Tab-separated table of C-alpha atoms in Angstrom:
chain	number	residue	atom	x	y	z
A	25	UNK	CA	0.000	0.000	0.000
A	26	UNK	CA	1.348	3.478	-0.860
A	27	UNK	CA	2.369	6.039	1.723
A	28	UNK	CA	-0.259	8.391	0.331
A	29	UNK	CA	-2.979	5.814	0.953
A	30	UNK	CA	-1.753	5.184	4.487
A	31	UNK	CA	-1.995	8.875	5.401
A	32	UNK	CA	-5.541	10.193	5.358
A	33	UNK	CA	-6.555	13.744	6.333
A	34	UNK	CA	-9.169	13.572	9.056
A	35	UNK	CA	-9.346	17.221	10.151
A	36	UNK	CA	-7.929	20.634	9.336
A	37	UNK	CA	-7.299	23.484	11.757
A	38	UNK	CA	-5.415	26.775	11.818
A	39	UNK	CA	-2.542	27.456	14.186
A	40	UNK	CA	-4.286	30.577	15.486
A	41	UNK	CA	-7.406	28.569	16.351
A	42	UNK	CA	-5.640	25.922	18.423
A	43	UNK	CA	-3.257	28.223	20.307
A	44	UNK	CA	-4.358	28.343	23.944
A	45	UNK	CA	-6.288	25.064	23.678
A	46	UNK	CA	-6.400	23.197	27.042
A	47	UNK	CA	-4.469	19.925	27.112
A	48	UNK	CA	-5.372	17.112	29.503
A	49	UNK	CA	-4.091	13.611	30.175
A	50	UNK	CA	-6.154	10.461	29.576
A	51	UNK	CA	-7.760	10.830	33.026
A	52	UNK	CA	-8.897	14.383	32.307
A	53	UNK	CA	-6.291	16.093	34.482
A	54	UNK	CA	-5.196	19.503	33.206
A	55	UNK	CA	-1.601	19.487	31.888
A	56	UNK	CA	-1.320	22.929	30.306
A	57	UNK	CA	-2.310	25.035	27.306
A	58	UNK	CA	-0.972	24.800	23.785
A	59	UNK	CA	1.667	27.479	23.380
A	60	UNK	CA	3.228	26.645	20.001
A	61	UNK	CA	3.938	23.937	17.442
A	62	UNK	CA	7.536	22.827	16.912
A	63	UNK	CA	8.749	21.903	13.423
A	64	UNK	CA	11.916	19.928	12.758
A	65	UNK	CA	14.728	21.576	10.814
A	66	UNK	CA	17.455	20.078	8.658
A	67	UNK	CA	16.683	16.786	6.839
A	68	UNK	CA	13.255	16.561	8.539
A	69	UNK	CA	12.327	20.174	7.750
A	70	UNK	CA	8.544	20.673	7.870
A	71	UNK	CA	7.718	17.646	9.984
A	72	UNK	CA	5.828	18.475	13.184
A	73	UNK	CA	8.191	17.394	15.922
A	74	UNK	CA	5.843	18.158	18.776
A	75	UNK	CA	3.514	20.599	20.464
A	76	UNK	CA	4.693	23.049	23.080
A	77	UNK	CA	2.622	23.441	26.259
A	78	UNK	CA	2.643	26.150	28.865
A	79	UNK	CA	2.454	24.242	32.141
A	80	UNK	CA	2.588	25.264	35.776
A	81	UNK	CA	6.295	24.355	35.751
A	82	UNK	CA	7.175	26.192	32.548
A	83	UNK	CA	7.326	25.225	28.881
A	84	UNK	CA	7.224	21.554	27.943
A	85	UNK	CA	7.098	19.651	24.681
A	86	UNK	CA	5.373	16.434	23.712
A	87	UNK	CA	5.760	14.469	20.421
A	88	UNK	CA	2.863	15.115	18.060
A	89	UNK	CA	2.004	11.400	17.851
A	90	UNK	CA	1.309	11.474	21.582
A	91	UNK	CA	-1.431	14.092	21.170
A	92	UNK	CA	-5.005	13.526	19.966
A	93	UNK	CA	-7.904	15.930	19.457
A	94	UNK	CA	-11.049	15.154	21.437
A	95	UNK	CA	-14.628	15.615	20.149
A	96	UNK	CA	-14.917	18.583	22.528
A	97	UNK	CA	-12.115	20.397	20.703
A	98	UNK	CA	-9.530	19.992	23.458
A	99	UNK	CA	-6.269	18.096	23.196
A	100	UNK	CA	-5.453	14.931	25.086
A	101	UNK	CA	-2.128	13.266	25.824
A	102	UNK	CA	-1.847	9.558	25.210
A	103	UNK	CA	0.696	9.441	28.025
A	104	UNK	CA	1.623	12.221	30.418
A	105	UNK	CA	5.102	10.650	30.586
A	106	UNK	CA	5.709	11.944	27.043
A	107	UNK	CA	5.598	15.521	28.346
A	108	UNK	CA	9.183	16.715	28.927
A	109	UNK	CA	10.705	20.144	29.656
A	110	UNK	CA	11.576	22.152	26.534
A	111	UNK	CA	15.350	22.364	26.276
A	112	UNK	CA	17.090	25.457	24.972
A	113	UNK	CA	19.283	23.469	22.608
A	114	UNK	CA	16.346	21.918	20.775
A	115	UNK	CA	16.774	22.507	17.030
A	116	UNK	CA	13.226	23.507	16.142
A	117	UNK	CA	11.317	26.048	14.133
A	118	UNK	CA	8.393	27.315	16.236
A	119	UNK	CA	5.442	28.257	14.042
A	120	UNK	CA	4.010	30.981	16.257
A	121	UNK	CA	7.293	32.388	17.535
A	122	UNK	CA	9.424	32.149	14.397
A	123	UNK	CA	7.078	32.065	11.411
A	124	UNK	CA	3.800	33.929	11.950
A	125	UNK	CA	3.998	37.645	11.087
A	126	UNK	CA	7.402	37.186	9.487
A	127	UNK	CA	8.500	37.504	5.879
A	128	UNK	CA	8.878	34.306	3.887
A	129	UNK	CA	9.841	33.490	0.314
A	130	UNK	CA	7.134	31.999	-1.852
A	131	UNK	CA	9.354	29.828	-4.046
A	132	UNK	CA	6.432	28.987	-6.324
A	133	UNK	CA	5.478	32.632	-6.873
A	134	UNK	CA	9.078	33.909	-6.631
A	135	UNK	CA	8.153	36.693	-4.224
A	136	UNK	CA	8.365	37.831	-0.623
A	137	UNK	CA	5.158	37.688	1.439
A	138	UNK	CA	4.150	37.864	5.094
A	139	UNK	CA	2.926	34.808	6.965
A	140	UNK	CA	-0.386	35.584	8.685
A	141	UNK	CA	-1.263	32.089	9.875
A	142	UNK	CA	-0.493	28.411	9.336
A	143	UNK	CA	-2.981	25.709	8.348
A	144	UNK	CA	-2.392	22.338	9.993
A	145	UNK	CA	-3.887	18.941	9.219
A	146	UNK	CA	-4.592	15.967	11.427
A	147	UNK	CA	-3.748	12.903	9.360
A	148	UNK	CA	-4.269	9.266	10.174
A	149	UNK	CA	-1.205	7.074	9.733
A	150	UNK	CA	-2.546	3.609	10.409
A	151	UNK	CA	-4.269	4.103	13.774
A	152	UNK	CA	-2.005	6.948	14.867
A	153	UNK	CA	-3.200	10.560	14.309
A	154	UNK	CA	-0.353	12.852	13.229
A	155	UNK	CA	-0.224	16.629	12.895
A	156	UNK	CA	1.403	18.131	9.812
A	157	UNK	CA	1.830	21.571	8.272
A	158	UNK	CA	-0.341	21.935	5.159
A	159	UNK	CA	0.138	25.534	4.028
A	160	UNK	CA	0.927	29.065	5.141
A	161	UNK	CA	-1.803	31.703	5.010
A	162	UNK	CA	-0.653	35.001	3.471
A	163	UNK	CA	-4.012	36.696	2.846
A	164	UNK	CA	-6.895	38.269	4.761
A	165	UNK	CA	-8.162	34.939	6.059
A	166	UNK	CA	-5.149	34.461	8.311
A	167	UNK	CA	-5.059	38.126	9.293
A	168	UNK	CA	-8.742	38.014	10.307
A	169	UNK	CA	-8.163	34.998	12.547
A	170	UNK	CA	-5.335	36.706	14.370
A	171	UNK	CA	-7.235	39.967	14.891
A	172	UNK	CA	-10.381	38.311	16.261
A	173	UNK	CA	-8.713	35.500	18.193
A	174	UNK	CA	-10.139	35.589	21.734
A	175	UNK	CA	-13.004	37.862	20.667
A	176	UNK	CA	-14.984	35.280	18.731
A	177	UNK	CA	-15.531	31.641	19.744
A	178	UNK	CA	-13.290	29.224	17.898
A	179	UNK	CA	-16.062	27.712	15.777
A	180	UNK	CA	-17.405	31.155	14.823
A	181	UNK	CA	-13.904	32.421	14.069
A	182	UNK	CA	-13.225	29.521	11.714
A	183	UNK	CA	-16.636	29.824	10.050
A	184	UNK	CA	-16.288	33.543	9.269
A	185	UNK	CA	-12.638	33.312	8.239
A	186	UNK	CA	-13.551	30.704	5.600
A	187	UNK	CA	-15.647	33.344	3.832
A	188	UNK	CA	-12.462	35.192	2.875
A	189	UNK	CA	-10.737	34.074	-0.300
A	190	UNK	CA	-7.866	31.753	0.479
A	191	UNK	CA	-4.363	33.016	-0.226
A	192	UNK	CA	-2.055	30.315	0.948
A	193	UNK	CA	1.263	28.774	-0.021
A	194	UNK	CA	1.689	24.987	0.176
A	195	UNK	CA	4.390	24.202	2.725
A	196	UNK	CA	6.717	22.684	0.133
A	197	UNK	CA	6.947	26.075	-1.594
A	198	UNK	CA	7.894	27.991	1.557
A	199	UNK	CA	11.411	29.037	2.478
A	200	UNK	CA	11.679	30.694	5.861
A	201	UNK	CA	14.136	33.533	6.340
A	202	UNK	CA	16.355	33.699	9.405
A	203	UNK	CA	16.599	37.451	10.068
A	204	UNK	CA	19.084	37.237	12.915
A	205	UNK	CA	22.036	34.851	12.590
A	206	UNK	CA	22.697	35.127	16.331
A	207	UNK	CA	19.331	33.631	17.318
A	208	UNK	CA	19.226	30.186	18.880
A	209	UNK	CA	16.836	28.750	16.344
A	210	UNK	CA	18.103	28.552	12.776
A	211	UNK	CA	15.149	28.729	10.448
A	212	UNK	CA	15.301	26.649	7.304
A	213	UNK	CA	16.391	28.066	3.980
A	214	UNK	CA	16.592	25.334	1.359
A	215	UNK	CA	19.666	26.407	-0.587
A	216	UNK	CA	18.955	24.110	-3.524
A	217	UNK	CA	15.558	25.684	-4.138
A	218	UNK	CA	16.946	29.209	-3.887
A	219	UNK	CA	19.693	28.271	-6.323
A	220	UNK	CA	17.044	27.144	-8.823
A	221	UNK	CA	15.515	30.617	-8.972
A	222	UNK	CA	16.670	32.751	-11.903
A	223	UNK	CA	19.198	35.374	-10.708
A	224	UNK	CA	16.971	38.254	-11.847
A	225	UNK	CA	14.051	36.863	-9.792
A	226	UNK	CA	16.323	36.308	-6.813
A	227	UNK	CA	17.513	39.908	-7.158
A	228	UNK	CA	13.881	41.089	-7.045
A	229	UNK	CA	13.315	39.036	-3.896
A	230	UNK	CA	16.378	40.537	-2.193
A	231	UNK	CA	15.221	44.057	-3.035
A	232	UNK	CA	11.913	43.380	-1.261
A	233	UNK	CA	13.509	42.172	1.976
A	234	UNK	CA	14.531	44.065	5.065
A	235	UNK	CA	18.343	44.403	5.476
A	236	UNK	CA	18.816	41.627	8.064
A	237	UNK	CA	16.663	39.158	6.136
A	238	UNK	CA	18.348	40.141	2.867
A	239	UNK	CA	21.715	39.401	4.450
A	240	UNK	CA	20.499	36.009	5.694
A	241	UNK	CA	19.354	34.945	2.221
A	242	UNK	CA	22.395	36.279	0.360
A	243	UNK	CA	24.938	34.704	2.705
A	244	UNK	CA	23.211	31.328	2.223
A	245	UNK	CA	23.956	31.319	-1.522
A	246	UNK	CA	27.018	29.634	-2.993
A	247	UNK	CA	29.586	31.789	-4.803
A	248	UNK	CA	28.271	31.140	-8.309
A	249	UNK	CA	24.633	31.955	-7.518
A	250	UNK	CA	25.671	34.965	-5.413
A	251	UNK	CA	27.778	36.255	-8.309
A	252	UNK	CA	24.958	35.907	-10.839
A	253	UNK	CA	22.570	37.631	-8.448
A	254	UNK	CA	24.953	40.524	-7.782
A	255	UNK	CA	25.124	41.183	-11.506
A	256	UNK	CA	21.348	41.748	-11.513
A	257	UNK	CA	21.049	44.316	-8.691
A	258	UNK	CA	21.742	48.033	-8.542
A	259	UNK	CA	25.162	49.275	-7.312
A	260	UNK	CA	23.689	50.603	-4.056
A	261	UNK	CA	22.214	47.209	-3.210
A	262	UNK	CA	25.414	45.463	-4.309
A	263	UNK	CA	27.355	47.382	-1.676
A	264	UNK	CA	24.713	46.642	0.961
A	265	UNK	CA	24.850	42.904	0.221
A	266	UNK	CA	28.639	42.823	0.555
A	267	UNK	CA	28.768	45.017	3.634
A	268	UNK	CA	28.901	42.196	6.212
A	269	UNK	CA	31.155	39.858	4.207
A	270	UNK	CA	34.928	39.652	4.643
A	271	UNK	CA	37.273	40.412	1.741
A	272	UNK	CA	38.094	36.736	1.125
A	273	UNK	CA	34.428	35.766	0.741
A	274	UNK	CA	33.790	38.768	-1.540
A	275	UNK	CA	36.803	37.795	-3.655
A	276	UNK	CA	35.408	34.274	-4.074
A	277	UNK	CA	32.141	35.759	-5.342
A	278	UNK	CA	33.778	38.361	-7.585
A	279	UNK	CA	35.885	35.651	-9.236
A	280	UNK	CA	32.649	33.993	-10.396
A	281	UNK	CA	31.310	37.216	-11.920
A	282	UNK	CA	31.700	38.354	-15.498
A	283	UNK	CA	34.966	40.379	-15.477
A	284	UNK	CA	33.190	43.488	-16.738
A	285	UNK	CA	30.530	43.258	-14.036
A	286	UNK	CA	33.234	42.568	-11.440
A	287	UNK	CA	35.128	45.681	-12.504
A	288	UNK	CA	31.948	47.767	-12.306
A	289	UNK	CA	31.308	46.460	-8.799
A	290	UNK	CA	34.820	47.139	-7.515
A	291	UNK	CA	34.821	50.625	-9.020
A	292	UNK	CA	31.855	51.479	-6.782
A	293	UNK	CA	33.627	50.381	-3.598
A	294	UNK	CA	36.123	52.443	-1.591
A	295	UNK	CA	39.594	52.139	-3.142
A	296	UNK	CA	41.103	50.505	-0.047
A	297	UNK	CA	38.404	47.813	0.006
A	298	UNK	CA	38.633	47.263	-3.726
A	299	UNK	CA	42.418	46.786	-3.475
A	300	UNK	CA	42.006	44.352	-0.563
A	301	UNK	CA	39.507	42.259	-2.545
A	302	UNK	CA	41.798	42.185	-5.590
A	303	UNK	CA	44.627	40.936	-3.377
A	304	UNK	CA	42.462	37.956	-2.345
A	305	UNK	CA	41.600	37.020	-5.940
A	306	UNK	CA	43.385	34.419	-8.046
A	307	UNK	CA	46.092	35.997	-10.282
A	308	UNK	CA	44.378	35.333	-13.625
A	309	UNK	CA	40.976	36.724	-12.580
A	310	UNK	CA	42.647	39.656	-10.804
A	311	UNK	CA	44.590	40.641	-13.928
A	312	UNK	CA	41.436	40.633	-16.082
A	313	UNK	CA	39.555	42.836	-13.652
A	314	UNK	CA	42.487	45.207	-13.061
A	315	UNK	CA	42.820	45.772	-16.814
A	316	UNK	CA	39.131	46.652	-17.047
A	317	UNK	CA	39.354	49.028	-14.089
A	318	UNK	CA	41.776	51.161	-16.090
A	319	UNK	CA	39.122	51.971	-18.705
A	320	UNK	CA	36.558	54.777	-18.566
A	321	UNK	CA	33.326	53.203	-17.286
A	322	UNK	CA	31.311	55.191	-19.876
A	323	UNK	CA	33.332	53.891	-22.817
A	324	UNK	CA	32.891	50.703	-24.839
A	325	UNK	CA	35.662	49.121	-22.778
A	326	UNK	CA	33.725	50.006	-19.645
A	327	UNK	CA	30.803	47.849	-20.851
A	328	UNK	CA	32.744	44.967	-22.360
A	329	UNK	CA	33.562	41.536	-21.020
A	330	UNK	CA	36.949	39.957	-21.592
A	331	UNK	CA	35.389	36.475	-21.760
A	332	UNK	CA	34.897	35.406	-25.377
A	333	UNK	CA	35.762	32.468	-27.637
A	334	UNK	CA	38.548	33.009	-30.158
A	335	UNK	CA	40.798	30.891	-32.389
A	336	UNK	CA	43.607	31.338	-34.886
A	337	UNK	CA	42.877	32.284	-38.496
A	338	UNK	CA	43.614	28.738	-39.748
A	339	UNK	CA	41.216	26.998	-37.319
A	340	UNK	CA	38.460	24.634	-38.434
A	341	UNK	CA	34.831	24.250	-37.410
A	342	UNK	CA	35.718	21.135	-35.402
A	343	UNK	CA	38.276	23.132	-33.416
A	344	UNK	CA	35.718	25.883	-32.843
A	345	UNK	CA	33.229	23.373	-31.447
A	346	UNK	CA	35.877	22.065	-29.062
A	347	UNK	CA	36.722	25.629	-27.980
A	348	UNK	CA	33.048	26.277	-27.263
A	349	UNK	CA	32.809	23.125	-25.172
A	350	UNK	CA	35.904	24.182	-23.196
A	351	UNK	CA	34.711	27.775	-22.636
A	352	UNK	CA	34.583	28.504	-18.908
A	353	UNK	CA	32.521	31.687	-19.135
A	354	UNK	CA	28.745	32.007	-19.352
A	355	UNK	CA	27.730	29.829	-22.330
A	356	UNK	CA	24.512	31.837	-22.808
A	357	UNK	CA	26.596	34.932	-23.521
A	358	UNK	CA	28.298	33.404	-26.568
A	359	UNK	CA	26.870	34.513	-29.923
A	360	UNK	CA	29.820	33.484	-32.069
A	361	UNK	CA	33.566	32.914	-32.262
A	362	UNK	CA	36.308	35.332	-33.317
A	363	UNK	CA	39.429	34.853	-35.406
A	364	UNK	CA	42.624	36.519	-34.182
A	365	UNK	CA	46.060	36.462	-35.781
A	366	UNK	CA	49.309	35.897	-33.908
A	367	UNK	CA	49.256	39.522	-32.680
A	368	UNK	CA	45.629	39.202	-31.471
A	369	UNK	CA	44.416	41.476	-34.263
A	370	UNK	CA	40.774	40.815	-35.101
A	371	UNK	CA	40.466	39.057	-38.475
A	372	UNK	CA	36.993	37.593	-38.467
A	373	UNK	CA	33.729	36.799	-36.657
A	374	UNK	CA	31.567	33.714	-37.230
A	375	UNK	CA	27.991	33.540	-35.835
A	376	UNK	CA	26.992	30.329	-34.086
A	377	UNK	CA	24.323	29.671	-36.723
A	378	UNK	CA	26.998	29.399	-39.424
A	379	UNK	CA	29.050	27.018	-37.300
A	380	UNK	CA	26.066	24.721	-36.834
A	381	UNK	CA	25.455	24.512	-40.582
A	382	UNK	CA	29.126	24.021	-41.593
A	383	UNK	CA	31.063	20.780	-41.990
A	384	UNK	CA	33.599	19.952	-39.228
A	385	UNK	CA	36.589	20.147	-41.583
A	386	UNK	CA	35.611	23.567	-42.999
A	387	UNK	CA	37.978	26.467	-42.241
A	388	UNK	CA	36.564	29.341	-40.233
A	389	UNK	CA	38.168	32.034	-42.398
A	390	UNK	CA	35.789	31.157	-45.251
A	391	UNK	CA	32.769	31.454	-42.941
A	392	UNK	CA	33.575	34.839	-41.457
A	393	UNK	CA	31.268	37.796	-42.005
A	394	UNK	CA	32.506	40.671	-44.152
A	395	UNK	CA	33.059	43.374	-43.194
A	396	UNK	CA	33.946	42.559	-39.578
A	397	UNK	CA	32.293	45.166	-37.360
A	398	UNK	CA	34.152	46.357	-34.272
A	399	UNK	CA	34.543	49.459	-32.143
A	400	UNK	CA	37.444	51.149	-30.396
A	401	UNK	CA	37.825	50.718	-26.664
A	402	UNK	CA	37.376	54.465	-26.079
A	403	UNK	CA	34.107	54.799	-28.036
A	404	UNK	CA	31.613	56.610	-25.806
A	405	UNK	CA	28.448	54.868	-24.649
A	406	UNK	CA	26.085	56.943	-26.801
A	407	UNK	CA	27.960	56.129	-30.003
A	408	UNK	CA	28.073	52.497	-28.906
A	409	UNK	CA	24.283	52.396	-28.460
A	410	UNK	CA	23.776	53.995	-31.889
A	411	UNK	CA	25.976	51.329	-33.485
A	412	UNK	CA	24.011	48.501	-31.895
A	413	UNK	CA	20.773	50.072	-33.081
A	414	UNK	CA	22.008	50.780	-36.627
A	415	UNK	CA	23.295	47.256	-37.284
A	416	UNK	CA	20.869	45.356	-35.008
A	417	UNK	CA	23.769	43.708	-33.200
A	418	UNK	CA	23.800	40.978	-30.580
A	419	UNK	CA	27.464	41.515	-29.748
A	420	UNK	CA	30.296	43.778	-30.859
A	421	UNK	CA	34.048	43.105	-30.543
A	422	UNK	CA	36.143	45.847	-28.945
A	423	UNK	CA	39.661	46.574	-30.208
A	424	UNK	CA	42.511	48.762	-29.027
A	425	UNK	CA	44.432	51.343	-31.090
A	426	UNK	CA	46.439	48.551	-32.820
A	427	UNK	CA	43.332	46.616	-33.786
A	428	UNK	CA	43.922	43.928	-31.151
A	429	UNK	CA	40.743	42.462	-29.713
A	430	UNK	CA	40.352	43.188	-25.992
A	431	UNK	CA	36.737	42.269	-25.315
A	432	UNK	CA	33.110	42.038	-26.389
A	433	UNK	CA	30.122	44.258	-25.619
A	434	UNK	CA	26.856	42.320	-25.494
A	435	UNK	CA	23.431	43.685	-26.356
A	436	UNK	CA	22.068	43.268	-22.817
A	437	UNK	CA	24.766	45.587	-21.475
A	438	UNK	CA	23.755	48.301	-23.938
A	439	UNK	CA	20.082	47.749	-23.090
A	440	UNK	CA	20.921	48.127	-19.382
A	441	UNK	CA	22.675	51.431	-20.113
A	442	UNK	CA	19.701	52.702	-22.130
A	443	UNK	CA	17.263	51.800	-19.344
A	444	UNK	CA	19.290	53.859	-16.886
A	445	UNK	CA	18.874	56.888	-19.166
A	446	UNK	CA	15.067	56.612	-19.196
């Protein structure tokens, strides 16, 4: 029999509704009132570990499988021996204390919302009733329950709240933000799910968060995802995100960035900090960025990346394919390959579409476009934008005064510049 068939929902209740519910033992003796619901973190994230009671002797916790709901709406312990003092070192997420009224990430909707309540379900696993988190309320329904809790009877409260349209996020789409790294309880942030979000969407999420929560999310990302996200946010927010990181960690992130974007970022930081970060970087990446920092940020060189695919003038299509496979930069940024002579002078450009259609043994110099368009490194940004518009370009090679290729400006970088002017 499947696990799904073994677990059957027998009742649904909101966290707000059951808070304060009296809890008795099997003989009807009062044990305490429900104070909170504890959720496991780590590998068991989302599983209800137990319910927290406020007793005469302080806070205590009991495993959820030891609690049942009575027909009268109270809670009953299967065994009072299961009730143990709540220890400070317990690694739990408390729904009322740590989740309700806090900001969460809706991974499904790719946005930041506020948790107003939590819907729980009593499920039957064999003959054992278990409590599980179903979804998080983010709309008026949950807000109404919290406002009128204690004013309206529980049944009336639930009845009226159900008249509001449901706005809830299934638990599997919720990532909880830990706003204060120094707190005892570490709330769960599933790094894999955050990493699956497109960097531009993740940047939007970070912009919507308060500073402490923004820091908690950003510091949870690996270097590659952090780098891609940094490239999508405004300079002011870039500096805010890096503010609490040490120079070594920043260097690790900057090394994963496009060299042009990395240079733009470092140019916005204080010179002393920028120099310290460069010192922590690997020699090859540092040299690329330092060369870009020497250019005027409003010139073509200021918008270019030094990551592009190039080969010698006698190369074949087969060699170009191998070079593309070995390219360590962003593969989505590649629109073609370039031919350079022994002095790195630009001699040709071949779009990817032509490579796909050509035979492996064909020489690239017969596939190159004529004339080969390029711009000088010192071309100003307005002239650069006009050139992209005139020739409907996806990318444009940048050359120095001797005609040697030094980088490529991509269309999205020109579009970004034009948006800033609007």
